[in-house]
Every structure is written in C-alpha cells, then in structure tokens.
PDB file of C-alpha atoms in Angstrom:
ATOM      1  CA  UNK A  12       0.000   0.000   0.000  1.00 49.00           C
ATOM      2  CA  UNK A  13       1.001   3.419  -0.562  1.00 51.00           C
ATOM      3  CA  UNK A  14       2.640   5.558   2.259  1.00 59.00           C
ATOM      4  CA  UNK A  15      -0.201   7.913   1.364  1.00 57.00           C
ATOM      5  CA  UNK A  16      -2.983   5.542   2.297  1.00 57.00           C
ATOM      6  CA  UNK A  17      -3.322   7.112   5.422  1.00 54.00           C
ATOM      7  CA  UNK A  18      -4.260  10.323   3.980  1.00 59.00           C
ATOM      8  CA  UNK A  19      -6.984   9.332   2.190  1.00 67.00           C
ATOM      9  CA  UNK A  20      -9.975  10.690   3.069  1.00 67.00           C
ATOM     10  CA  UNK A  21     -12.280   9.196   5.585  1.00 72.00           C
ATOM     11  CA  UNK A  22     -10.654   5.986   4.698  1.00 77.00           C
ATOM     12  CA  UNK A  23     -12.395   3.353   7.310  1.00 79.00           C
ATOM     13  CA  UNK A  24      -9.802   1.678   9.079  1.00 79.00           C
ATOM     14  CA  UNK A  25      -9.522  -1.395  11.579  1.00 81.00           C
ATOM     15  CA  UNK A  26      -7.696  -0.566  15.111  1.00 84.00           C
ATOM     16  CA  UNK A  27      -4.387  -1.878  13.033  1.00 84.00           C
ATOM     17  CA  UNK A  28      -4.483   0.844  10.631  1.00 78.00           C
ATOM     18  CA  UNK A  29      -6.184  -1.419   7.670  1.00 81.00           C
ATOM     19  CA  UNK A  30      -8.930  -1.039   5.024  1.00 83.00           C
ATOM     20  CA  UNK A  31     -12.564  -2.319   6.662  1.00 85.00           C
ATOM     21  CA  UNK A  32     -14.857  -3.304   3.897  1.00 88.00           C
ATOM     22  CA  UNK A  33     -18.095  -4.426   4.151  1.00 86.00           C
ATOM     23  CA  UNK A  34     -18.585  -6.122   0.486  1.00 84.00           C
ATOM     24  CA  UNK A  35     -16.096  -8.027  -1.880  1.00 82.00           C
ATOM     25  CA  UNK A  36     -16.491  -5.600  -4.908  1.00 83.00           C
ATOM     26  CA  UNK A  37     -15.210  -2.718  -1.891  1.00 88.00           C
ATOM     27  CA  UNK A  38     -11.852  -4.429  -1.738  1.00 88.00           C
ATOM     28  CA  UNK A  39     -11.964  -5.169  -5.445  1.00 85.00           C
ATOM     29  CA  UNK A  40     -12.135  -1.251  -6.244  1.00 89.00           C
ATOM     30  CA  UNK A  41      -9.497  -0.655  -3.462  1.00 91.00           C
ATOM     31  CA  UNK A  42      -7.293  -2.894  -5.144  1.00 89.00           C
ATOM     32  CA  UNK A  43      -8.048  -1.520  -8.737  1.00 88.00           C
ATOM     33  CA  UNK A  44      -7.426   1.666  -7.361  1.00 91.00           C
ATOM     34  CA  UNK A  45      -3.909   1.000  -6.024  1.00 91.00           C
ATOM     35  CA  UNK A  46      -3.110  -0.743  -8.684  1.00 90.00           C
ATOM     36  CA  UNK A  47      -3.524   2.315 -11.032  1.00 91.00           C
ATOM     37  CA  UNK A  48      -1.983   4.271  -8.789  1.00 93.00           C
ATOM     38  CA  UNK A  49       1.136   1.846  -8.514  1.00 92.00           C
ATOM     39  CA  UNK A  50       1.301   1.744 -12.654  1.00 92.00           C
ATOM     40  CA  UNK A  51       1.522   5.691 -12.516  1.00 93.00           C
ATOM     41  CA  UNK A  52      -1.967   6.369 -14.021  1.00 93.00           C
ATOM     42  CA  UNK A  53      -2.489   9.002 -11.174  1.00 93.00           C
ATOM     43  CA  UNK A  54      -0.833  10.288  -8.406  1.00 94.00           C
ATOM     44  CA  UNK A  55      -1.656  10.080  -4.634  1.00 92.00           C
ATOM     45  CA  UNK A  56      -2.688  13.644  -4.058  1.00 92.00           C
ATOM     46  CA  UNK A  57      -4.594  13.597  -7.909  1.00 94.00           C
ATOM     47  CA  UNK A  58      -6.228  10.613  -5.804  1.00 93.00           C
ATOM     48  CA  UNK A  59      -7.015  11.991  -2.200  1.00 92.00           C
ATOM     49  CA  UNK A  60      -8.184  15.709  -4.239  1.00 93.00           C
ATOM     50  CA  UNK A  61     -10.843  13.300  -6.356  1.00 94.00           C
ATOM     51  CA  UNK A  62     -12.113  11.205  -4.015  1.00 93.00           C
ATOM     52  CA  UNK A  63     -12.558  14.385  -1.021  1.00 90.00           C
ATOM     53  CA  UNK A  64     -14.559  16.444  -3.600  1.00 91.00           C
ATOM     54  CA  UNK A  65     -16.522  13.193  -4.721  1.00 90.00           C
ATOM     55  CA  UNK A  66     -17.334  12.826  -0.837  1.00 88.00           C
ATOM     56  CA  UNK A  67     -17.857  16.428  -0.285  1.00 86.00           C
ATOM     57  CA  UNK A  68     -20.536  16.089  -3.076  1.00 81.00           C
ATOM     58  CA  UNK A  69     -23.087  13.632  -0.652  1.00 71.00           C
ATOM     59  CA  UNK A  70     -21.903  14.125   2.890  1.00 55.00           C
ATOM     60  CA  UNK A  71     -20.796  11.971   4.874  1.00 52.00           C
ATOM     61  CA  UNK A  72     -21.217   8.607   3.045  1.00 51.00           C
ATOM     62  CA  UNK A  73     -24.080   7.803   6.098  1.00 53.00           C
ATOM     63  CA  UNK A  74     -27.517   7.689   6.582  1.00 54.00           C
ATOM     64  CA  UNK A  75     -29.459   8.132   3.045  1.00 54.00           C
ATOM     65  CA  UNK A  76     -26.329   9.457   1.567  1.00 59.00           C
ATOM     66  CA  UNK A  77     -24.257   7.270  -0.853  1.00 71.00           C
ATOM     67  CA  UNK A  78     -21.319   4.444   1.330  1.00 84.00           C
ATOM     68  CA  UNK A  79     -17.922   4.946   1.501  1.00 87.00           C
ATOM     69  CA  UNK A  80     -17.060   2.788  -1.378  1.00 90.00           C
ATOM     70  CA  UNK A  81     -19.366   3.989  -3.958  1.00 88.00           C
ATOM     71  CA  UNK A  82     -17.932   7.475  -3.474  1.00 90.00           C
ATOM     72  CA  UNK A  83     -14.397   5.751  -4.007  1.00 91.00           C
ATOM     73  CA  UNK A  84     -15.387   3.820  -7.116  1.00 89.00           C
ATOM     74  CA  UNK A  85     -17.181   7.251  -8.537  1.00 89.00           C
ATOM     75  CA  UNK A  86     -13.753   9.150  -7.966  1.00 93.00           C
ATOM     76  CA  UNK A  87     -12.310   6.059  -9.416  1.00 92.00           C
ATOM     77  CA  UNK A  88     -14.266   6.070 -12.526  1.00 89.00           C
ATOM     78  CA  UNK A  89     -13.720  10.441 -12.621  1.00 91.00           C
ATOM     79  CA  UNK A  90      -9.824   9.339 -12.807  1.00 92.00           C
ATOM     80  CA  UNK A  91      -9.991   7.063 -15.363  1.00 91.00           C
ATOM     81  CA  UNK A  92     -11.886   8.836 -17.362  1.00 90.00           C
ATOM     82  CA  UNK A  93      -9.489  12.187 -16.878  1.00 91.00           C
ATOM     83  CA  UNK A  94      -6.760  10.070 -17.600  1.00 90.00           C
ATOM     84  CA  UNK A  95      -7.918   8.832 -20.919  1.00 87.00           C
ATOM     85  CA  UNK A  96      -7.814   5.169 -19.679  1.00 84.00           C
ATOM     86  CA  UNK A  97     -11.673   4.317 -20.265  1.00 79.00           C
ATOM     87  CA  UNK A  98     -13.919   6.315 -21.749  1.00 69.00           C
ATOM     88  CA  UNK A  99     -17.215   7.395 -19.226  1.00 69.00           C
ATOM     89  CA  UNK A 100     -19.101   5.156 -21.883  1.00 74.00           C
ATOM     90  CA  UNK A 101     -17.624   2.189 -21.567  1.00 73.00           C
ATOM     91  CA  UNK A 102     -17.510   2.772 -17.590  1.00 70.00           C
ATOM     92  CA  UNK A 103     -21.130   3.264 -17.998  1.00 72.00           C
ATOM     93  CA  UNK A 104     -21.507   0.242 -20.089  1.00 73.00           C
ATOM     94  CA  UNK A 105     -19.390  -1.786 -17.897  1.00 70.00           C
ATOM     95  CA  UNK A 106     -21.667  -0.686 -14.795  1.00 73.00           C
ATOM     96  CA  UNK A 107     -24.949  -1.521 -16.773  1.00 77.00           C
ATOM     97  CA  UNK A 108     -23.403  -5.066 -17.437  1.00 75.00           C
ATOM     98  CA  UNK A 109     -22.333  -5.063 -13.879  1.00 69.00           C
ATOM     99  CA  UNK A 110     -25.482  -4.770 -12.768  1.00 74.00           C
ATOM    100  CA  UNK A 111     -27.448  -6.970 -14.794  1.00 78.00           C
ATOM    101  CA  UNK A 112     -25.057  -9.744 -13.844  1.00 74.00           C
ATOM    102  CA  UNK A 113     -25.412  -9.464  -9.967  1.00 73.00           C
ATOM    103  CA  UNK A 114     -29.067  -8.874 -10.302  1.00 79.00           C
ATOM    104  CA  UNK A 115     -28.951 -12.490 -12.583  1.00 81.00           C
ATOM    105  CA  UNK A 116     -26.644 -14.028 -10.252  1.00 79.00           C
ATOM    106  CA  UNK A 117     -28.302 -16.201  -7.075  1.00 82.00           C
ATOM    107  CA  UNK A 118     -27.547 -15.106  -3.629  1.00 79.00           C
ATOM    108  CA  UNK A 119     -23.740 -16.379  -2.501  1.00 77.00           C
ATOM    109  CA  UNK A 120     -22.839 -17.359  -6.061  1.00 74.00           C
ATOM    110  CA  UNK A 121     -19.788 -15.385  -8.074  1.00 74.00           C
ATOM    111  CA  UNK A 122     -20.776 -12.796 -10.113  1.00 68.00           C
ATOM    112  CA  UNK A 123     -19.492 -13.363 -13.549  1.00 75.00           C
ATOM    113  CA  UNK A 124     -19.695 -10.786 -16.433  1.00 65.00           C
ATOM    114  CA  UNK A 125     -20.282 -12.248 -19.816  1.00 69.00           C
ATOM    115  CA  UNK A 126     -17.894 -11.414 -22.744  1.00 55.00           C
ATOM    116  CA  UNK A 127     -19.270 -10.176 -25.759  1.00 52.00           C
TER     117      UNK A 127
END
C-alpha cells in the first residue's frame, strides 16, 4: 500500500491501521485503485483531491447518503476517465453489465460478467 494511504480521506480503518470493507467488490475497487496508482496512471494527491470532492458532493457517506465505497469507485471512474484510460461510456456500459449480472446471479454465487 502506498505511504499515502493514510491520507486518504475518511478511509475506514480497523484498530491496526487497515482497510474495513463491508462487500467483496469494496476491496476489489481498493485494489483496482492501487493498482492504477502503482502503474503511474495518477498520483496520490490527484487521488485523495478526487475522491474528497466526490465525498464532499453527498456528505458523509451515512444515513441516506451514498457508502464509503461507492464514493471511491465514482472518484475512481472520474480518474480514469481524466486520464484517458476508459472512456465514461464504456464505464457506464461496464456498470450496466455489472449490474445486470449481480441482479442475474443467485444469492452467494460469483458474479461473472459475460464477454461479448
């Protein structure tokens, strides 16, 4: 992990200083997200200054406000876009496909995506 990952914004954290997450797909976009970082797509502040306006944009991330996470994937999909790395189309797409699949996909079964 970064040196930086402490300065993430309202990161949740365990009493050891790691990433809580409450769903696989949360520590799927974490990863994804590090991984970019890692292979110089963005930088850490680029990163921190994205994801604190995203979760300036809907509070807190409590209550009837949008989770922790899907403020991180949002600023996320924002980068990648910026960046010229995927299109907000195909993010859109990919979402839409997303979707459908875990909507298709029986309770405690893998989501799988279907290639086209």
């Amino acid at each position: 992990m970064p040196d930086e990952l402490p300065a993430t914004p309202r990161l949740p954290l365990d009493q050891d200083g790691g990433p809580v997450f409450s769903a696989p797909w949360e520590a799927r976009v974490f990863a994804m997200t590090l991984q970019a970082h890692q292979a110089g797509v963005f930088t850490w502040p680029e990163w921190a200054e994205t994801l604190g306006a995203e979760l300036a944009r809907d509070g807190d991330g409590s209550g009837e406000t949008l989770g922790y996470y899907d403020h991180w994937l949002t600023a996320f999909e924002t980068l990648l876009n910026a960046k010229g790395v995927a299109g907000a189309g195909q993010l859109a797409d990919l979402r839409k496909a997303w979707d459908a699949a875990a909507k298709a996909t029986p309770h405690g079964q893998p989501i799988e995506l279907q290639r086209s």
